[in-house]
Amino acid sequence: MSKKGTIGVTSDNIFPVIKKFLYSDHEIFLREIVSNAVDATQKLRTLASVGEFKGETGDLRVTVTIDEAARTITVSDRGVGMTEEEVEKYINQIAFSSAEEFLEKYKDDKAAIIGHFGLGFYSAFMVSERVDVITRSFRDGAEAVKWSCDGSPEFTLEATDKAERGTDIVMHIDEENSEFLGREKIESLLTKYCKFLPVPIIFGKKQEWKNGKMQDTDEDNQINDTHPAWTKKPADLKDEDYKTFYRALYPMSDEPLFWIHLNVDYPFNLTGILYFPKIKNNLELQRNKIQLYSNQVYVTDEVQGIVPDFLTLLHGVIDSPDIPLNVSRSYLQSDSNVKKISAHITKKVADRLEEIFKNDRSTFEEKWDSLRLFVQYGMLTDEKFYDRATKFFLLSDIEGHKYTLDEYRTLIEGVQTDRDGQVVYLYATDREAQYSHVKRATDKGYSVLVLDGQLDTHTVSQLERKLEKTHFVRVDSDTINNLIRKEQPSSEVKLSDVERSSLIKLFEARLPREEKKHFNVAFESLGTEAEAVLITQGEFMRRMRDMAQLQPGMSFYGELPDSYNLVLNADHPLIARVLAGEKEAVEPSLTELRARVAELQAEEQKLSAEVQGKKPEEIPAATKEAQENNAMELAKTEGSINEQLTTYAQGNELIGQLIDLALLGSGLLTGEPLAEFIRRSQRLL
Ligand SMILES: Nc1ncnc2c1ncn2[C@@H]1O[C@H](COP(=O)(O)OP(=O)(O)OP(=O)(O)O)[C@@H](O)[C@H]1O
């Protein structure tokens, strides 16, 4: 028997297309050819188990060999093999037409196909100038045949000698792809794609270092673990087995925190193990660690679109023959199986966390810091996950105690409800820098949370939206009496208008002048025991700015300067001392100017009364002019007062010292201003 033929092609020659196709992904040929060998082996096992094959199955292994001199890679199996008719049918017709169909379908979208599955046998032509298939069917009396094709649509098919059942695929590697003739290259590809195939894959012998070089030992070099942990029953696995498997997947990683063994067979098939890694404070670095398999064949480690975004932070393996692989990612997301799979995994992950929380809260709390970012990300991006996570999401207070949302509410409700019935959650983002504010709050009997994570700003907004009558306020956003506003109004500030405006000028004169910071002087009556001067930063603007840093489209807030309040405690003796000093040193020379200001202000009021209710055109020109002149003189006189106050303030160390103490109390005094503060303090001492 010897035969020549032409593969039934519609297009002239699709081989050049195959060669170019997926140029950067030529390596997948090895996965395709080895998994065909594994399929053929599995089929034989099945036939043997149902009694259709009665002979000896023998050692069912797949071997991969390289012959550098002959420039070939051979993949051999002892599976079902093919008869001549089967070669005609499967290799010439089915394999060819499916390759052609595949190319036609995805010629514009090839990069988007998951793991580039489906090209099958013909992917061998991406790297070969000729491919031989030497095969003998398992059927009694079947004769061996050799099919050979050099990449043109012509092939030959002839009888050949082959003692054993099974198939050898011999790929004659072309010049361009010589790299695939290297042992290390092939070993690394086999490790990537075939590490967990269910039939032993043997690639040469294990090597050892001997007489100054690497030499073969007698032991076969088996690439794969045919029974990876995820294919076993959870009941048969110990914690150590899960950890060992994790190390096999990610040799350099820290130990995982927890894991989930997935095992579903209805309404779709899915197995796998997902691990919770320690997530450091950077979301991006953690992605793409989940490996996707289809019946133990590695497909891809890019699982976006298959699992919700936040789950891509997990590590591990998902194996599902029900995820359609030869489709584009955009199609995937709308596939109903994929949607179900995605929802199922989300639920399992939440259930598992809840279970650990309930059964072993102390371990859960211990690991919470490494879990928190993941849980928050899930809550923020997945409503269903949010609902489930509210049972185990934890808030940490300044002392490190951890509470669920419900527990915390119960704890603070009594003391921290304001006059409008809002429960106020106080928090610090930096317990060191905000220490003095934290202390004031805890001294007052308030609880303070620590929210210093990458996603906390978003979480705060989410909780305010989700929880009723809930308001989050950072400890330094107002003075202690105003953080949580109660029934009794805070006591009145007893300062005259002139005193107020003098103090504003005096302090403004010494406030730091920075482009990115804006200070506003305010007054409060905080009692003689409280600080003389302190700095607060309004919650709303600060939060908007924090958000702007994390979210594109909010850059408007990001560009605004940081806005702070410098709060002067009118009750404090040091403020009284500043005023007294100013009154003694500056006021005498201001007497005339102050009197003039009073006159001008009275005049201004009189003129305003005259024009009140009149349209601009009804106001006499003389009145308008008088108003303008009056305003100009007022500004000028006030300017002179301010000048003198400023000059005085600049030479007054007490004011400088008070401001610096307030900056220090909010962690805002650094660099040269801090050095100057130290020098001044020494002088004063
Ligand atoms: N090593 C082998 N032993 C026996 N039959 C084989 C072997 N390799 C390929 N075949 C036959 O050739 C057919 C076509 O192979 P091809 O890889 O193109 O497609 P497939 O395996 O059916 O699908 P896939 O696209 O998932 O690889 C197979 O279905 C099988 O019948």
XYZ file of C-alpha atoms and ligand atoms in Angstrom:
716
model
C 0.000 0.000 0.000
C 1.328 3.377 -0.908
C -0.709 6.365 -1.645
C -0.401 9.987 -2.531
C -3.158 12.468 -2.237
C -4.192 16.031 -1.818
C -5.855 17.215 1.330
C -9.240 18.588 0.477
C -8.579 22.235 0.817
C -10.585 25.131 -0.333
C -7.894 27.702 0.056
C -4.717 27.007 -1.843
C -2.405 26.424 0.985
C -3.182 27.159 4.574
C 0.171 26.089 5.927
C 1.853 29.418 5.494
C -1.057 30.850 7.421
C -0.625 28.335 10.196
C 3.048 29.193 10.366
C 2.363 32.835 10.734
C -0.604 32.355 12.977
C 0.024 33.128 16.602
C 3.580 33.886 15.757
C 4.588 34.485 19.316
C 2.775 31.409 20.478
C 4.401 28.739 18.362
C 5.179 26.876 21.520
C 1.602 25.697 21.967
C 2.241 23.029 19.307
C 3.800 20.899 22.038
C 0.742 21.124 24.253
C -1.542 20.202 21.347
C 0.490 17.189 20.247
C 1.110 15.898 23.768
C -2.526 16.296 24.737
C -3.594 14.361 21.641
C -1.266 11.584 22.795
C -2.806 11.741 26.249
C -6.330 11.652 24.761
C -5.448 8.582 22.703
C -4.077 6.928 25.843
C -7.165 7.783 27.880
C -9.378 6.405 25.119
C -7.511 3.125 25.313
C -7.973 3.053 29.078
C -11.685 3.635 28.630
C -11.961 0.919 26.000
C -10.105 -1.476 28.280
C -12.361 -0.631 31.193
C -15.517 -1.364 29.204
C -14.002 -4.530 27.784
C -13.717 -3.392 24.161
C -9.985 -3.709 24.326
C -8.944 -7.057 25.686
C -5.153 -7.020 25.283
C -2.527 -5.831 27.716
C -2.563 -2.080 28.156
C 1.005 -2.187 29.472
C 2.886 0.869 30.519
C 0.733 3.744 29.259
C 3.203 6.556 29.069
C 3.815 9.309 26.581
C 7.424 9.977 25.673
C 8.896 13.074 24.166
C 12.306 12.823 22.543
C 14.569 15.215 20.721
C 17.030 14.143 18.073
C 19.211 17.132 17.493
C 21.150 15.580 14.607
C 18.018 14.558 12.727
C 16.338 17.842 13.833
C 13.212 16.052 15.068
C 10.932 16.094 18.059
C 8.946 12.896 18.502
C 5.912 12.450 20.691
C 5.030 8.769 21.165
C 2.082 7.203 22.857
C 0.730 3.719 23.400
C -2.868 4.766 22.982
C -5.533 3.716 20.525
C -3.516 4.484 17.382
C -5.199 4.854 13.985
C -5.984 2.577 11.086
C -5.382 3.795 7.553
C -9.022 4.822 7.278
C -8.811 6.679 10.544
C -5.745 8.578 9.411
C -7.644 9.564 6.287
C -10.595 10.633 8.305
C -9.074 12.223 11.398
C -5.850 13.660 10.093
C -6.713 14.548 6.516
C -10.289 15.525 6.911
C -11.333 16.346 10.439
C -8.066 17.757 11.770
C -7.476 19.681 8.601
C -10.912 21.099 8.291
C -11.057 22.041 11.943
C -7.708 23.824 11.591
C -9.022 25.636 8.562
C -12.253 26.536 10.263
C -10.376 27.723 13.288
C -8.168 30.000 11.242
C -11.071 31.370 9.265
C -13.031 32.146 12.391
C -10.283 33.827 14.324
C -8.106 35.413 11.706
C -9.018 38.870 12.988
C -9.165 38.069 16.656
C -6.422 35.594 17.248
C -4.869 37.306 20.231
C -8.142 37.151 22.079
C -8.642 33.418 21.954
C -8.240 31.877 25.349
C -4.997 29.979 25.498
C -5.187 29.458 21.717
C -6.974 26.208 22.066
C -8.387 24.261 19.190
C -5.771 24.438 16.480
C -4.951 20.831 17.348
C -2.788 18.546 15.313
C -2.005 21.038 12.590
C -0.272 23.362 15.018
C 2.727 21.045 14.498
C 3.188 22.805 11.172
C 3.890 26.062 12.966
C 7.362 24.732 13.722
C 7.891 21.854 11.268
C 8.887 21.546 7.640
C 7.520 18.020 7.652
C 5.390 15.992 10.005
C 5.222 12.188 10.006
C 2.499 10.253 11.729
C 3.500 6.639 12.284
C 0.630 4.774 13.845
C -0.806 1.354 14.558
C -4.310 0.899 15.774
C -5.169 -1.142 18.852
C -7.572 -3.195 16.718
C -6.677 -6.816 16.116
C -4.675 -7.313 12.939
C -4.341 -3.591 12.249
C -1.401 -2.625 10.072
C 0.915 0.227 10.772
C 0.791 3.229 8.442
C 2.936 6.264 7.944
C 1.428 9.543 6.896
C 3.788 12.269 5.867
C 3.226 15.833 4.808
C 5.698 18.598 4.100
C 3.450 21.534 4.647
C 1.942 21.619 1.189
C -1.538 20.221 0.728
C 0.018 16.996 -0.642
C 0.556 14.069 1.648
C 1.765 10.477 1.354
C 0.299 7.508 3.153
C 2.060 4.145 3.114
C 2.416 0.928 4.995
C 5.225 0.848 7.506
C 6.721 -1.256 10.264
C 5.725 -0.544 13.775
C 5.887 -3.238 16.383
C 3.830 -1.572 19.079
C 0.346 -0.198 19.245
C 0.095 3.586 19.350
C 1.279 6.666 17.519
C 4.557 8.495 16.952
C 4.266 12.060 15.791
C 7.622 13.027 14.284
C 8.082 16.739 13.755
C 10.958 17.760 11.483
C 11.729 21.160 12.899
C 12.361 23.933 10.374
C 15.285 26.372 10.416
C 13.365 29.241 11.974
C 12.295 27.183 14.966
C 15.589 25.504 15.848
C 15.230 26.739 19.415
C 12.723 23.951 19.997
C 15.478 21.392 19.562
C 17.022 22.460 22.852
C 16.509 20.174 25.819
C 15.948 22.975 28.276
C 13.446 24.716 26.047
C 11.335 21.600 25.640
C 11.591 20.709 29.292
C 10.374 24.156 30.297
C 7.453 23.976 27.862
C 6.489 20.536 29.063
C 6.634 21.822 32.619
C 4.439 24.763 31.710
C 1.761 22.931 29.744
C 1.933 19.319 30.841
C 2.764 19.453 34.512
C -0.498 17.903 35.632
C -1.583 15.750 32.680
C -3.200 12.479 33.738
C -0.784 10.179 31.873
C 2.944 10.065 32.680
C 4.944 12.245 30.300
C 8.554 11.110 30.064
C 11.245 13.331 28.688
C 14.600 11.531 28.653
C 16.375 10.627 31.859
C 16.849 12.592 35.038
C 20.259 14.169 35.020
C 22.871 14.658 37.679
C 26.160 16.475 37.976
C 29.005 13.988 37.467
C 32.613 14.351 36.375
C 32.210 18.036 35.767
C 29.088 17.879 33.618
C 25.419 16.981 33.648
C 24.877 13.326 32.842
C 21.858 11.088 32.416
C 20.960 8.794 35.284
C 18.955 5.563 34.916
C 15.807 7.207 36.196
C 13.114 8.357 33.766
C 12.504 12.077 33.787
C 8.777 12.242 34.395
C 7.515 15.761 33.872
C 4.111 15.538 35.453
C 2.159 14.727 38.539
C -0.700 12.644 37.156
C -2.856 13.098 40.271
C -2.550 16.719 41.292
C -4.209 17.699 44.559
C -7.262 19.299 42.952
C -8.288 15.999 41.336
C -8.425 14.267 44.705
C -11.212 14.233 47.268
C -10.892 16.911 49.964
C -11.331 14.171 52.569
C -8.166 12.502 51.327
C -6.039 15.614 51.706
C -4.330 17.018 54.774
C -3.334 20.642 55.310
C 0.229 19.714 54.479
C -0.864 18.308 51.097
C -2.483 21.604 50.191
C 0.623 23.497 51.227
C 2.875 21.130 49.278
C 0.752 21.619 46.193
C 0.912 25.375 46.658
C 4.699 25.222 46.805
C 4.724 23.122 43.620
C 2.708 25.858 41.893
C 4.580 28.853 43.315
C 7.962 27.765 44.590
C 9.021 31.215 45.811
C 5.845 32.327 47.590
C 4.961 32.813 51.235
C 2.621 30.257 52.744
C -1.009 30.780 51.797
C -3.451 31.954 54.466
C -6.342 29.667 53.609
C -7.572 27.624 50.697
C -10.787 26.389 49.144
C -11.204 23.136 47.354
C -13.747 23.532 44.567
C -15.626 20.518 43.394
C -18.759 20.922 41.296
C -20.316 18.534 38.846
C -23.681 20.096 38.300
C -24.753 22.214 36.378
C -21.195 22.470 35.165
C -17.963 20.692 35.809
C -15.400 22.479 37.851
C -12.629 21.430 40.139
C -9.764 23.375 41.569
C -8.067 24.755 44.608
C -7.958 28.454 45.308
C -5.515 29.874 47.804
C -5.683 33.147 49.677
C -2.239 34.637 49.494
C -0.896 37.256 51.853
C -1.839 40.383 50.008
C 0.556 43.205 50.614
C -0.444 46.790 50.106
C -0.313 46.633 46.347
C -3.096 45.165 44.326
C -1.431 45.069 40.944
C 1.492 42.826 41.740
C -0.704 39.997 42.830
C -2.687 39.261 39.725
C -2.534 36.433 37.236
C -1.558 33.692 39.540
C -4.592 31.486 38.957
C -3.904 28.839 36.376
C -6.713 27.633 34.191
C -6.757 23.999 33.116
C -9.046 21.980 30.952
C -8.978 18.342 31.996
C -5.538 18.820 33.483
C -4.166 20.494 30.342
C -2.775 23.925 31.104
C -4.583 26.650 29.199
C -3.652 30.054 30.527
C -2.866 32.071 33.600
C -4.921 35.004 32.467
C -8.273 34.415 34.025
C -9.822 37.860 33.687
C -13.268 37.442 32.301
C -13.574 33.953 33.723
C -13.602 34.943 37.365
C -14.609 38.329 38.819
C -11.807 40.811 38.925
C -11.247 40.686 42.652
C -10.812 36.933 42.560
C -7.855 37.292 40.228
C -6.010 38.217 43.418
C -6.318 34.626 44.544
C -3.836 31.951 43.581
C -4.328 28.357 42.557
C -5.897 26.238 39.890
C -9.275 26.053 38.207
C -9.996 23.107 35.976
C -13.146 23.120 33.939
C -13.849 21.490 30.607
C -17.014 23.623 30.538
C -15.223 26.903 29.992
C -15.298 27.447 26.238
C -11.676 27.920 25.315
C -11.580 28.570 21.614
C -13.514 31.798 21.961
C -12.552 35.379 22.457
C -12.536 36.965 25.896
C -15.363 39.307 25.076
C -17.529 36.364 24.146
C -16.502 34.542 27.281
C -17.911 37.182 29.577
C -21.363 36.768 28.126
C -21.287 32.983 28.146
C -23.883 31.658 30.568
C -21.703 28.821 31.849
C -18.911 31.221 32.571
C -21.314 33.502 34.423
C -22.519 30.617 36.540
C -18.984 29.489 37.232
C -17.970 32.964 38.219
C -20.937 33.373 40.583
C -20.318 29.954 42.051
C -16.681 30.667 42.821
C -17.604 34.002 44.411
C -20.111 32.314 46.653
C -17.693 29.564 47.637
C -15.025 32.080 48.511
C -17.411 34.042 50.729
C -18.757 30.879 52.356
C -15.293 29.662 53.137
C -14.265 32.941 54.735
C -17.417 32.986 56.795
C -16.829 29.420 57.893
C -13.263 30.148 59.015
C -14.450 33.276 60.780
C -17.142 31.390 62.652
C -15.109 28.327 63.539
C -11.779 29.908 64.284
C -12.162 33.599 64.825
C -8.757 34.113 66.408
C -6.917 32.683 63.382
C -9.126 34.718 61.117
C -8.348 37.890 63.062
C -4.654 37.107 63.022
C -4.683 36.860 59.259
C -7.112 39.685 58.701
C -4.490 42.273 57.783
C -3.336 40.103 54.901
C -6.899 39.334 53.852
C -8.425 42.746 54.268
C -7.481 44.232 50.911
C -8.887 41.254 49.073
C -12.165 41.307 50.996
C -12.545 45.054 50.512
C -11.866 44.785 46.817
C -14.525 42.122 46.589
C -17.020 44.192 48.569
C -16.425 47.220 46.409
C -16.775 45.451 43.097
C -19.311 42.720 43.711
C -22.652 43.439 45.387
C -23.347 39.817 46.209
C -19.965 39.468 47.783
C -20.573 42.621 49.794
C -23.757 41.157 51.242
C -21.986 38.010 52.283
C -18.857 39.753 53.500
C -20.704 41.968 55.980
C -20.722 38.939 58.270
C -16.940 38.706 58.489
C -15.612 42.078 57.433
C -13.677 43.457 60.404
C -12.928 46.922 61.711
C -9.820 47.379 63.859
C -9.650 49.965 66.574
C -6.568 51.819 67.665
C -5.724 49.143 70.216
C -5.937 46.369 67.664
C -9.318 44.973 68.791
C -11.362 43.708 65.903
C -15.116 43.967 65.478
C -17.659 42.956 62.887
C -19.795 45.781 61.565
C -22.666 44.823 63.853
C -20.471 44.470 66.918
C -18.869 47.820 66.357
C -22.152 49.572 65.903
C -23.409 48.188 69.185
C -20.200 49.284 70.871
C -20.264 52.933 69.813
C -23.954 53.664 69.318
C -24.482 54.864 72.886
C -21.659 57.359 73.069
C -21.074 58.296 69.461
C -24.503 59.222 68.175
C -24.805 62.890 67.329
C -27.795 65.207 67.786
C -29.129 64.245 64.326
C -29.088 60.569 65.192
C -26.070 59.811 63.003
C -23.676 57.269 64.449
C -20.226 58.770 64.038
C -17.353 56.369 63.328
C -14.097 58.073 64.208
C -10.953 56.932 62.486
C -7.279 57.663 62.083
C -5.275 56.984 58.943
C -1.912 57.297 60.641
C -1.896 56.509 64.308
C 1.500 58.123 64.876
C 0.987 61.387 63.012
C -2.554 61.803 64.333
C -1.730 60.659 67.841
C -2.713 63.850 69.672
C -6.108 63.902 67.959
C -6.592 60.212 68.725
C -5.707 60.834 72.345
C -8.248 63.644 72.699
C -10.926 61.342 71.313
C -10.075 58.335 73.454
C -9.808 60.571 76.525
C -13.348 61.616 75.844
C -14.396 57.982 75.817
C -14.696 57.639 72.056
C -13.493 54.643 70.096
C -11.133 55.304 67.175
C -10.668 52.971 64.219
C -7.501 52.595 62.204
C -8.172 52.870 58.489
C -4.804 52.965 56.828
C -5.308 50.589 53.905
C -5.131 51.257 50.195
C -8.885 50.851 49.734
C -10.131 52.306 53.007
C -11.236 55.606 51.493
C -13.525 53.698 49.143
C -14.713 51.378 51.876
C -15.656 54.337 54.066
C -17.846 55.773 51.312
C -19.375 52.397 50.670
C -20.225 51.807 54.323
C -21.765 55.266 54.599
C -23.973 54.417 51.649
C -24.883 50.962 52.869
C -25.258 51.363 56.612
C -28.054 53.571 57.822
C -27.313 56.795 59.685
C -23.601 56.270 59.527
C -20.989 58.899 59.219
C -17.211 58.422 59.157
C -15.081 61.254 60.458
C -11.327 61.367 60.756
C -10.184 62.318 64.267
C -8.375 65.425 63.093
C -11.203 66.790 60.990
C -12.568 69.009 63.739
C -12.090 69.995 67.347
C -13.100 67.395 69.843
C -16.411 69.045 70.741
C -17.436 69.221 67.135
C -16.354 65.792 65.979
C -19.594 64.414 67.277
C -22.047 67.287 67.755
C -24.269 66.712 70.735
C -27.338 68.566 72.030
C -25.592 71.223 74.060
C -24.072 73.862 71.786
C -20.372 74.397 72.349
C -19.629 77.417 74.524
C -19.409 80.806 72.913
C -16.142 82.443 71.972
C -15.698 85.585 74.046
C -13.663 87.830 71.781
C -14.507 91.247 70.338
C -14.457 91.807 66.577
C -11.252 93.796 66.820
C -9.595 91.082 68.902
C -10.639 88.461 66.388
C -9.347 90.367 63.407
C -6.068 91.166 65.192
C -5.527 87.519 66.090
C -6.294 86.435 62.519
C -3.718 88.867 61.169
C -1.109 87.932 63.758
C -1.388 84.219 63.084
C -1.731 84.566 59.322
C 1.539 86.458 59.320
C 3.385 83.401 60.587
C 1.536 80.543 58.928
C 3.590 78.440 56.510
C 3.353 79.669 52.936
C 3.137 76.647 50.713
C 1.456 76.338 47.381
C -0.148 73.031 48.244
C -1.440 73.990 51.676
C -4.026 76.536 52.613
C -4.716 77.571 56.215
C -7.790 79.264 57.572
C -7.728 80.777 61.084
C -10.775 79.940 63.214
C -11.799 80.334 66.838
C -13.183 78.006 69.387
C -13.833 77.892 73.068
C -12.243 74.642 74.178
C -11.547 75.310 77.858
C -8.263 76.113 79.569
C -7.115 72.480 79.675
C -7.186 71.924 75.929
C -4.449 72.938 73.483
C -4.053 76.644 72.744
C -3.848 76.109 68.993
C -4.607 73.053 66.927
C -5.021 72.047 63.328
C -8.016 70.313 61.803
C -8.771 69.306 58.261
C -12.369 69.096 57.103
C -13.546 65.582 56.332
C -15.217 66.223 52.995
C -12.452 67.934 51.065
C -9.779 65.694 52.459
C -11.695 62.623 51.448
C -12.316 63.973 47.964
C -8.613 64.546 47.598
C -7.831 61.032 48.809
C -10.293 59.645 46.303
C -8.790 61.726 43.528
C -5.482 60.019 44.087
C -7.043 56.634 43.537
C -9.528 57.377 40.833
C -9.116 58.891 37.442
C -11.731 61.500 36.582
C -11.517 63.216 39.954
C -8.367 65.161 39.239
C -10.262 68.391 39.926
C -10.103 67.629 43.646
C -6.562 66.381 43.345
C -5.384 69.762 42.115
C -6.906 71.772 44.936
C -4.551 72.635 47.789
C -4.865 70.825 51.105
C -7.093 73.005 53.226
C -6.523 73.168 56.999
C -8.090 75.083 59.882
C -5.828 76.637 62.462
C -8.135 76.667 65.456
C -7.315 79.178 68.215
C -8.681 78.218 71.610
C -10.078 81.515 72.913
C -10.170 80.160 76.474
C -6.489 79.454 76.609
C -4.153 81.713 78.646
C -1.544 81.632 75.882
C -3.979 83.172 73.409
C -4.806 85.762 76.055
C -1.081 86.397 76.373
C -0.691 86.897 72.605
C -3.540 89.397 72.698
C -2.179 91.207 75.751
C 1.262 91.496 74.161
C -0.201 92.910 70.987
C -2.378 95.355 72.939
C 0.604 96.649 74.789
C 3.079 96.809 71.928
C 0.965 97.699 68.878
C -2.457 99.020 69.880
C -1.251 102.436 71.170
C 0.122 103.291 67.719
C -3.088 102.013 66.119
C -5.518 104.203 68.078
C -5.984 106.775 65.336
C -6.175 104.234 62.576
C -8.739 102.193 64.481
C -10.838 105.293 65.061
C -10.637 106.124 61.375
C -11.709 102.589 60.464
C -14.709 102.923 62.751
C -15.682 106.196 61.034
C -15.255 104.766 57.578
C -17.295 101.701 58.483
C -20.088 103.894 59.823
C -19.968 105.940 56.636
C -20.090 102.800 54.557
C -23.187 101.663 56.416
C -24.828 105.006 55.944
C -24.140 105.008 52.198
C -25.335 101.440 51.836
C -28.589 102.391 53.562
C -29.052 105.249 51.101
C -28.757 103.107 48.014
C -30.665 100.149 49.378
C -33.486 98.991 47.131
C -32.389 101.289 44.290
C -31.464 100.096 40.823
C -27.879 100.977 39.764
C -29.160 103.630 37.346
C -31.201 105.341 40.075
C -28.160 105.912 42.309
C -26.731 109.451 41.944
C -23.194 109.598 40.577
C -22.003 111.501 43.652
C -23.152 108.711 45.972
C -21.424 106.111 43.848
C -18.233 108.076 43.959
C -18.483 108.566 47.716
C -18.918 104.812 48.131
C -15.870 104.054 46.024
C -13.694 106.581 47.824
C -14.860 105.359 51.173
C -14.095 101.727 50.299
C -10.653 102.672 49.004
C -9.753 104.545 52.122
C -11.082 101.812 54.336
C -8.936 99.226 52.556
C -5.920 101.468 52.828
C -6.395 102.156 56.544
C -6.974 98.503 57.311
C -3.881 97.740 55.232
C -1.820 100.020 57.458
C -3.145 98.308 60.572
C -2.397 94.915 59.125
C 1.101 95.954 58.168
C 1.900 96.896 61.736
C 0.334 93.725 63.100
C 2.301 91.650 60.618
C 5.580 93.316 61.478
C 4.865 92.749 65.151
C 3.923 89.075 64.593
C 7.067 88.416 62.618
C 9.187 89.358 65.589
C 6.987 87.509 68.073
C 8.307 84.067 68.929
C 5.275 83.036 70.969
C 3.019 83.109 67.892
C 5.550 81.154 65.817
C 5.903 78.668 68.611
C 2.151 78.148 68.997
C 1.687 77.520 65.278
C 4.575 75.081 65.151
C 3.211 73.187 68.145
C -0.096 72.818 66.353
C 1.650 71.660 63.156
C 3.681 69.240 65.211
C 0.531 67.858 66.809
C -0.808 66.984 63.360
C 2.401 65.583 61.971
C 2.808 68.536 59.613
C 6.074 69.983 60.847
C 9.041 68.595 58.942
C 12.233 69.696 57.234
C 13.571 73.223 57.660
C 10.501 74.510 59.581
C 11.091 71.721 62.097
C 14.772 72.658 62.404
C 13.763 76.287 62.944
C 11.268 75.190 65.593
C 14.018 73.370 67.462
C 16.355 76.380 67.286
C 13.584 78.698 68.505
C 12.635 76.371 71.331
C 16.248 76.362 72.521
C 16.381 80.126 72.405
C 13.188 80.375 74.443
C 14.467 77.913 77.013
N -1.711 10.605 18.997
C -2.892 10.315 18.430
N -3.412 9.078 18.539
C -4.583 8.774 17.995
N -5.354 9.655 17.324
C -4.901 10.896 17.171
C -3.654 11.306 17.704
N -3.466 12.595 17.389
C -4.554 12.997 16.695
N -5.433 11.979 16.561
C -6.720 11.985 15.903
O -6.780 13.144 15.078
C -7.929 13.917 15.421
C -7.697 15.359 15.166
O -6.764 15.890 16.077
P -6.763 17.401 16.434
O -5.743 17.626 17.473
O -6.618 18.195 15.204
O -8.172 17.678 16.985
P -8.845 17.187 18.337
O -7.838 16.481 19.199
O -10.062 16.406 17.972
O -9.295 18.533 18.997
P -8.391 19.671 19.641
O -8.609 20.819 18.762
O -8.949 19.836 20.989
O -6.967 19.218 19.664
C -8.184 13.562 16.843
O -9.536 13.775 17.188
C -7.834 12.094 16.908
O -8.918 11.291 16.451
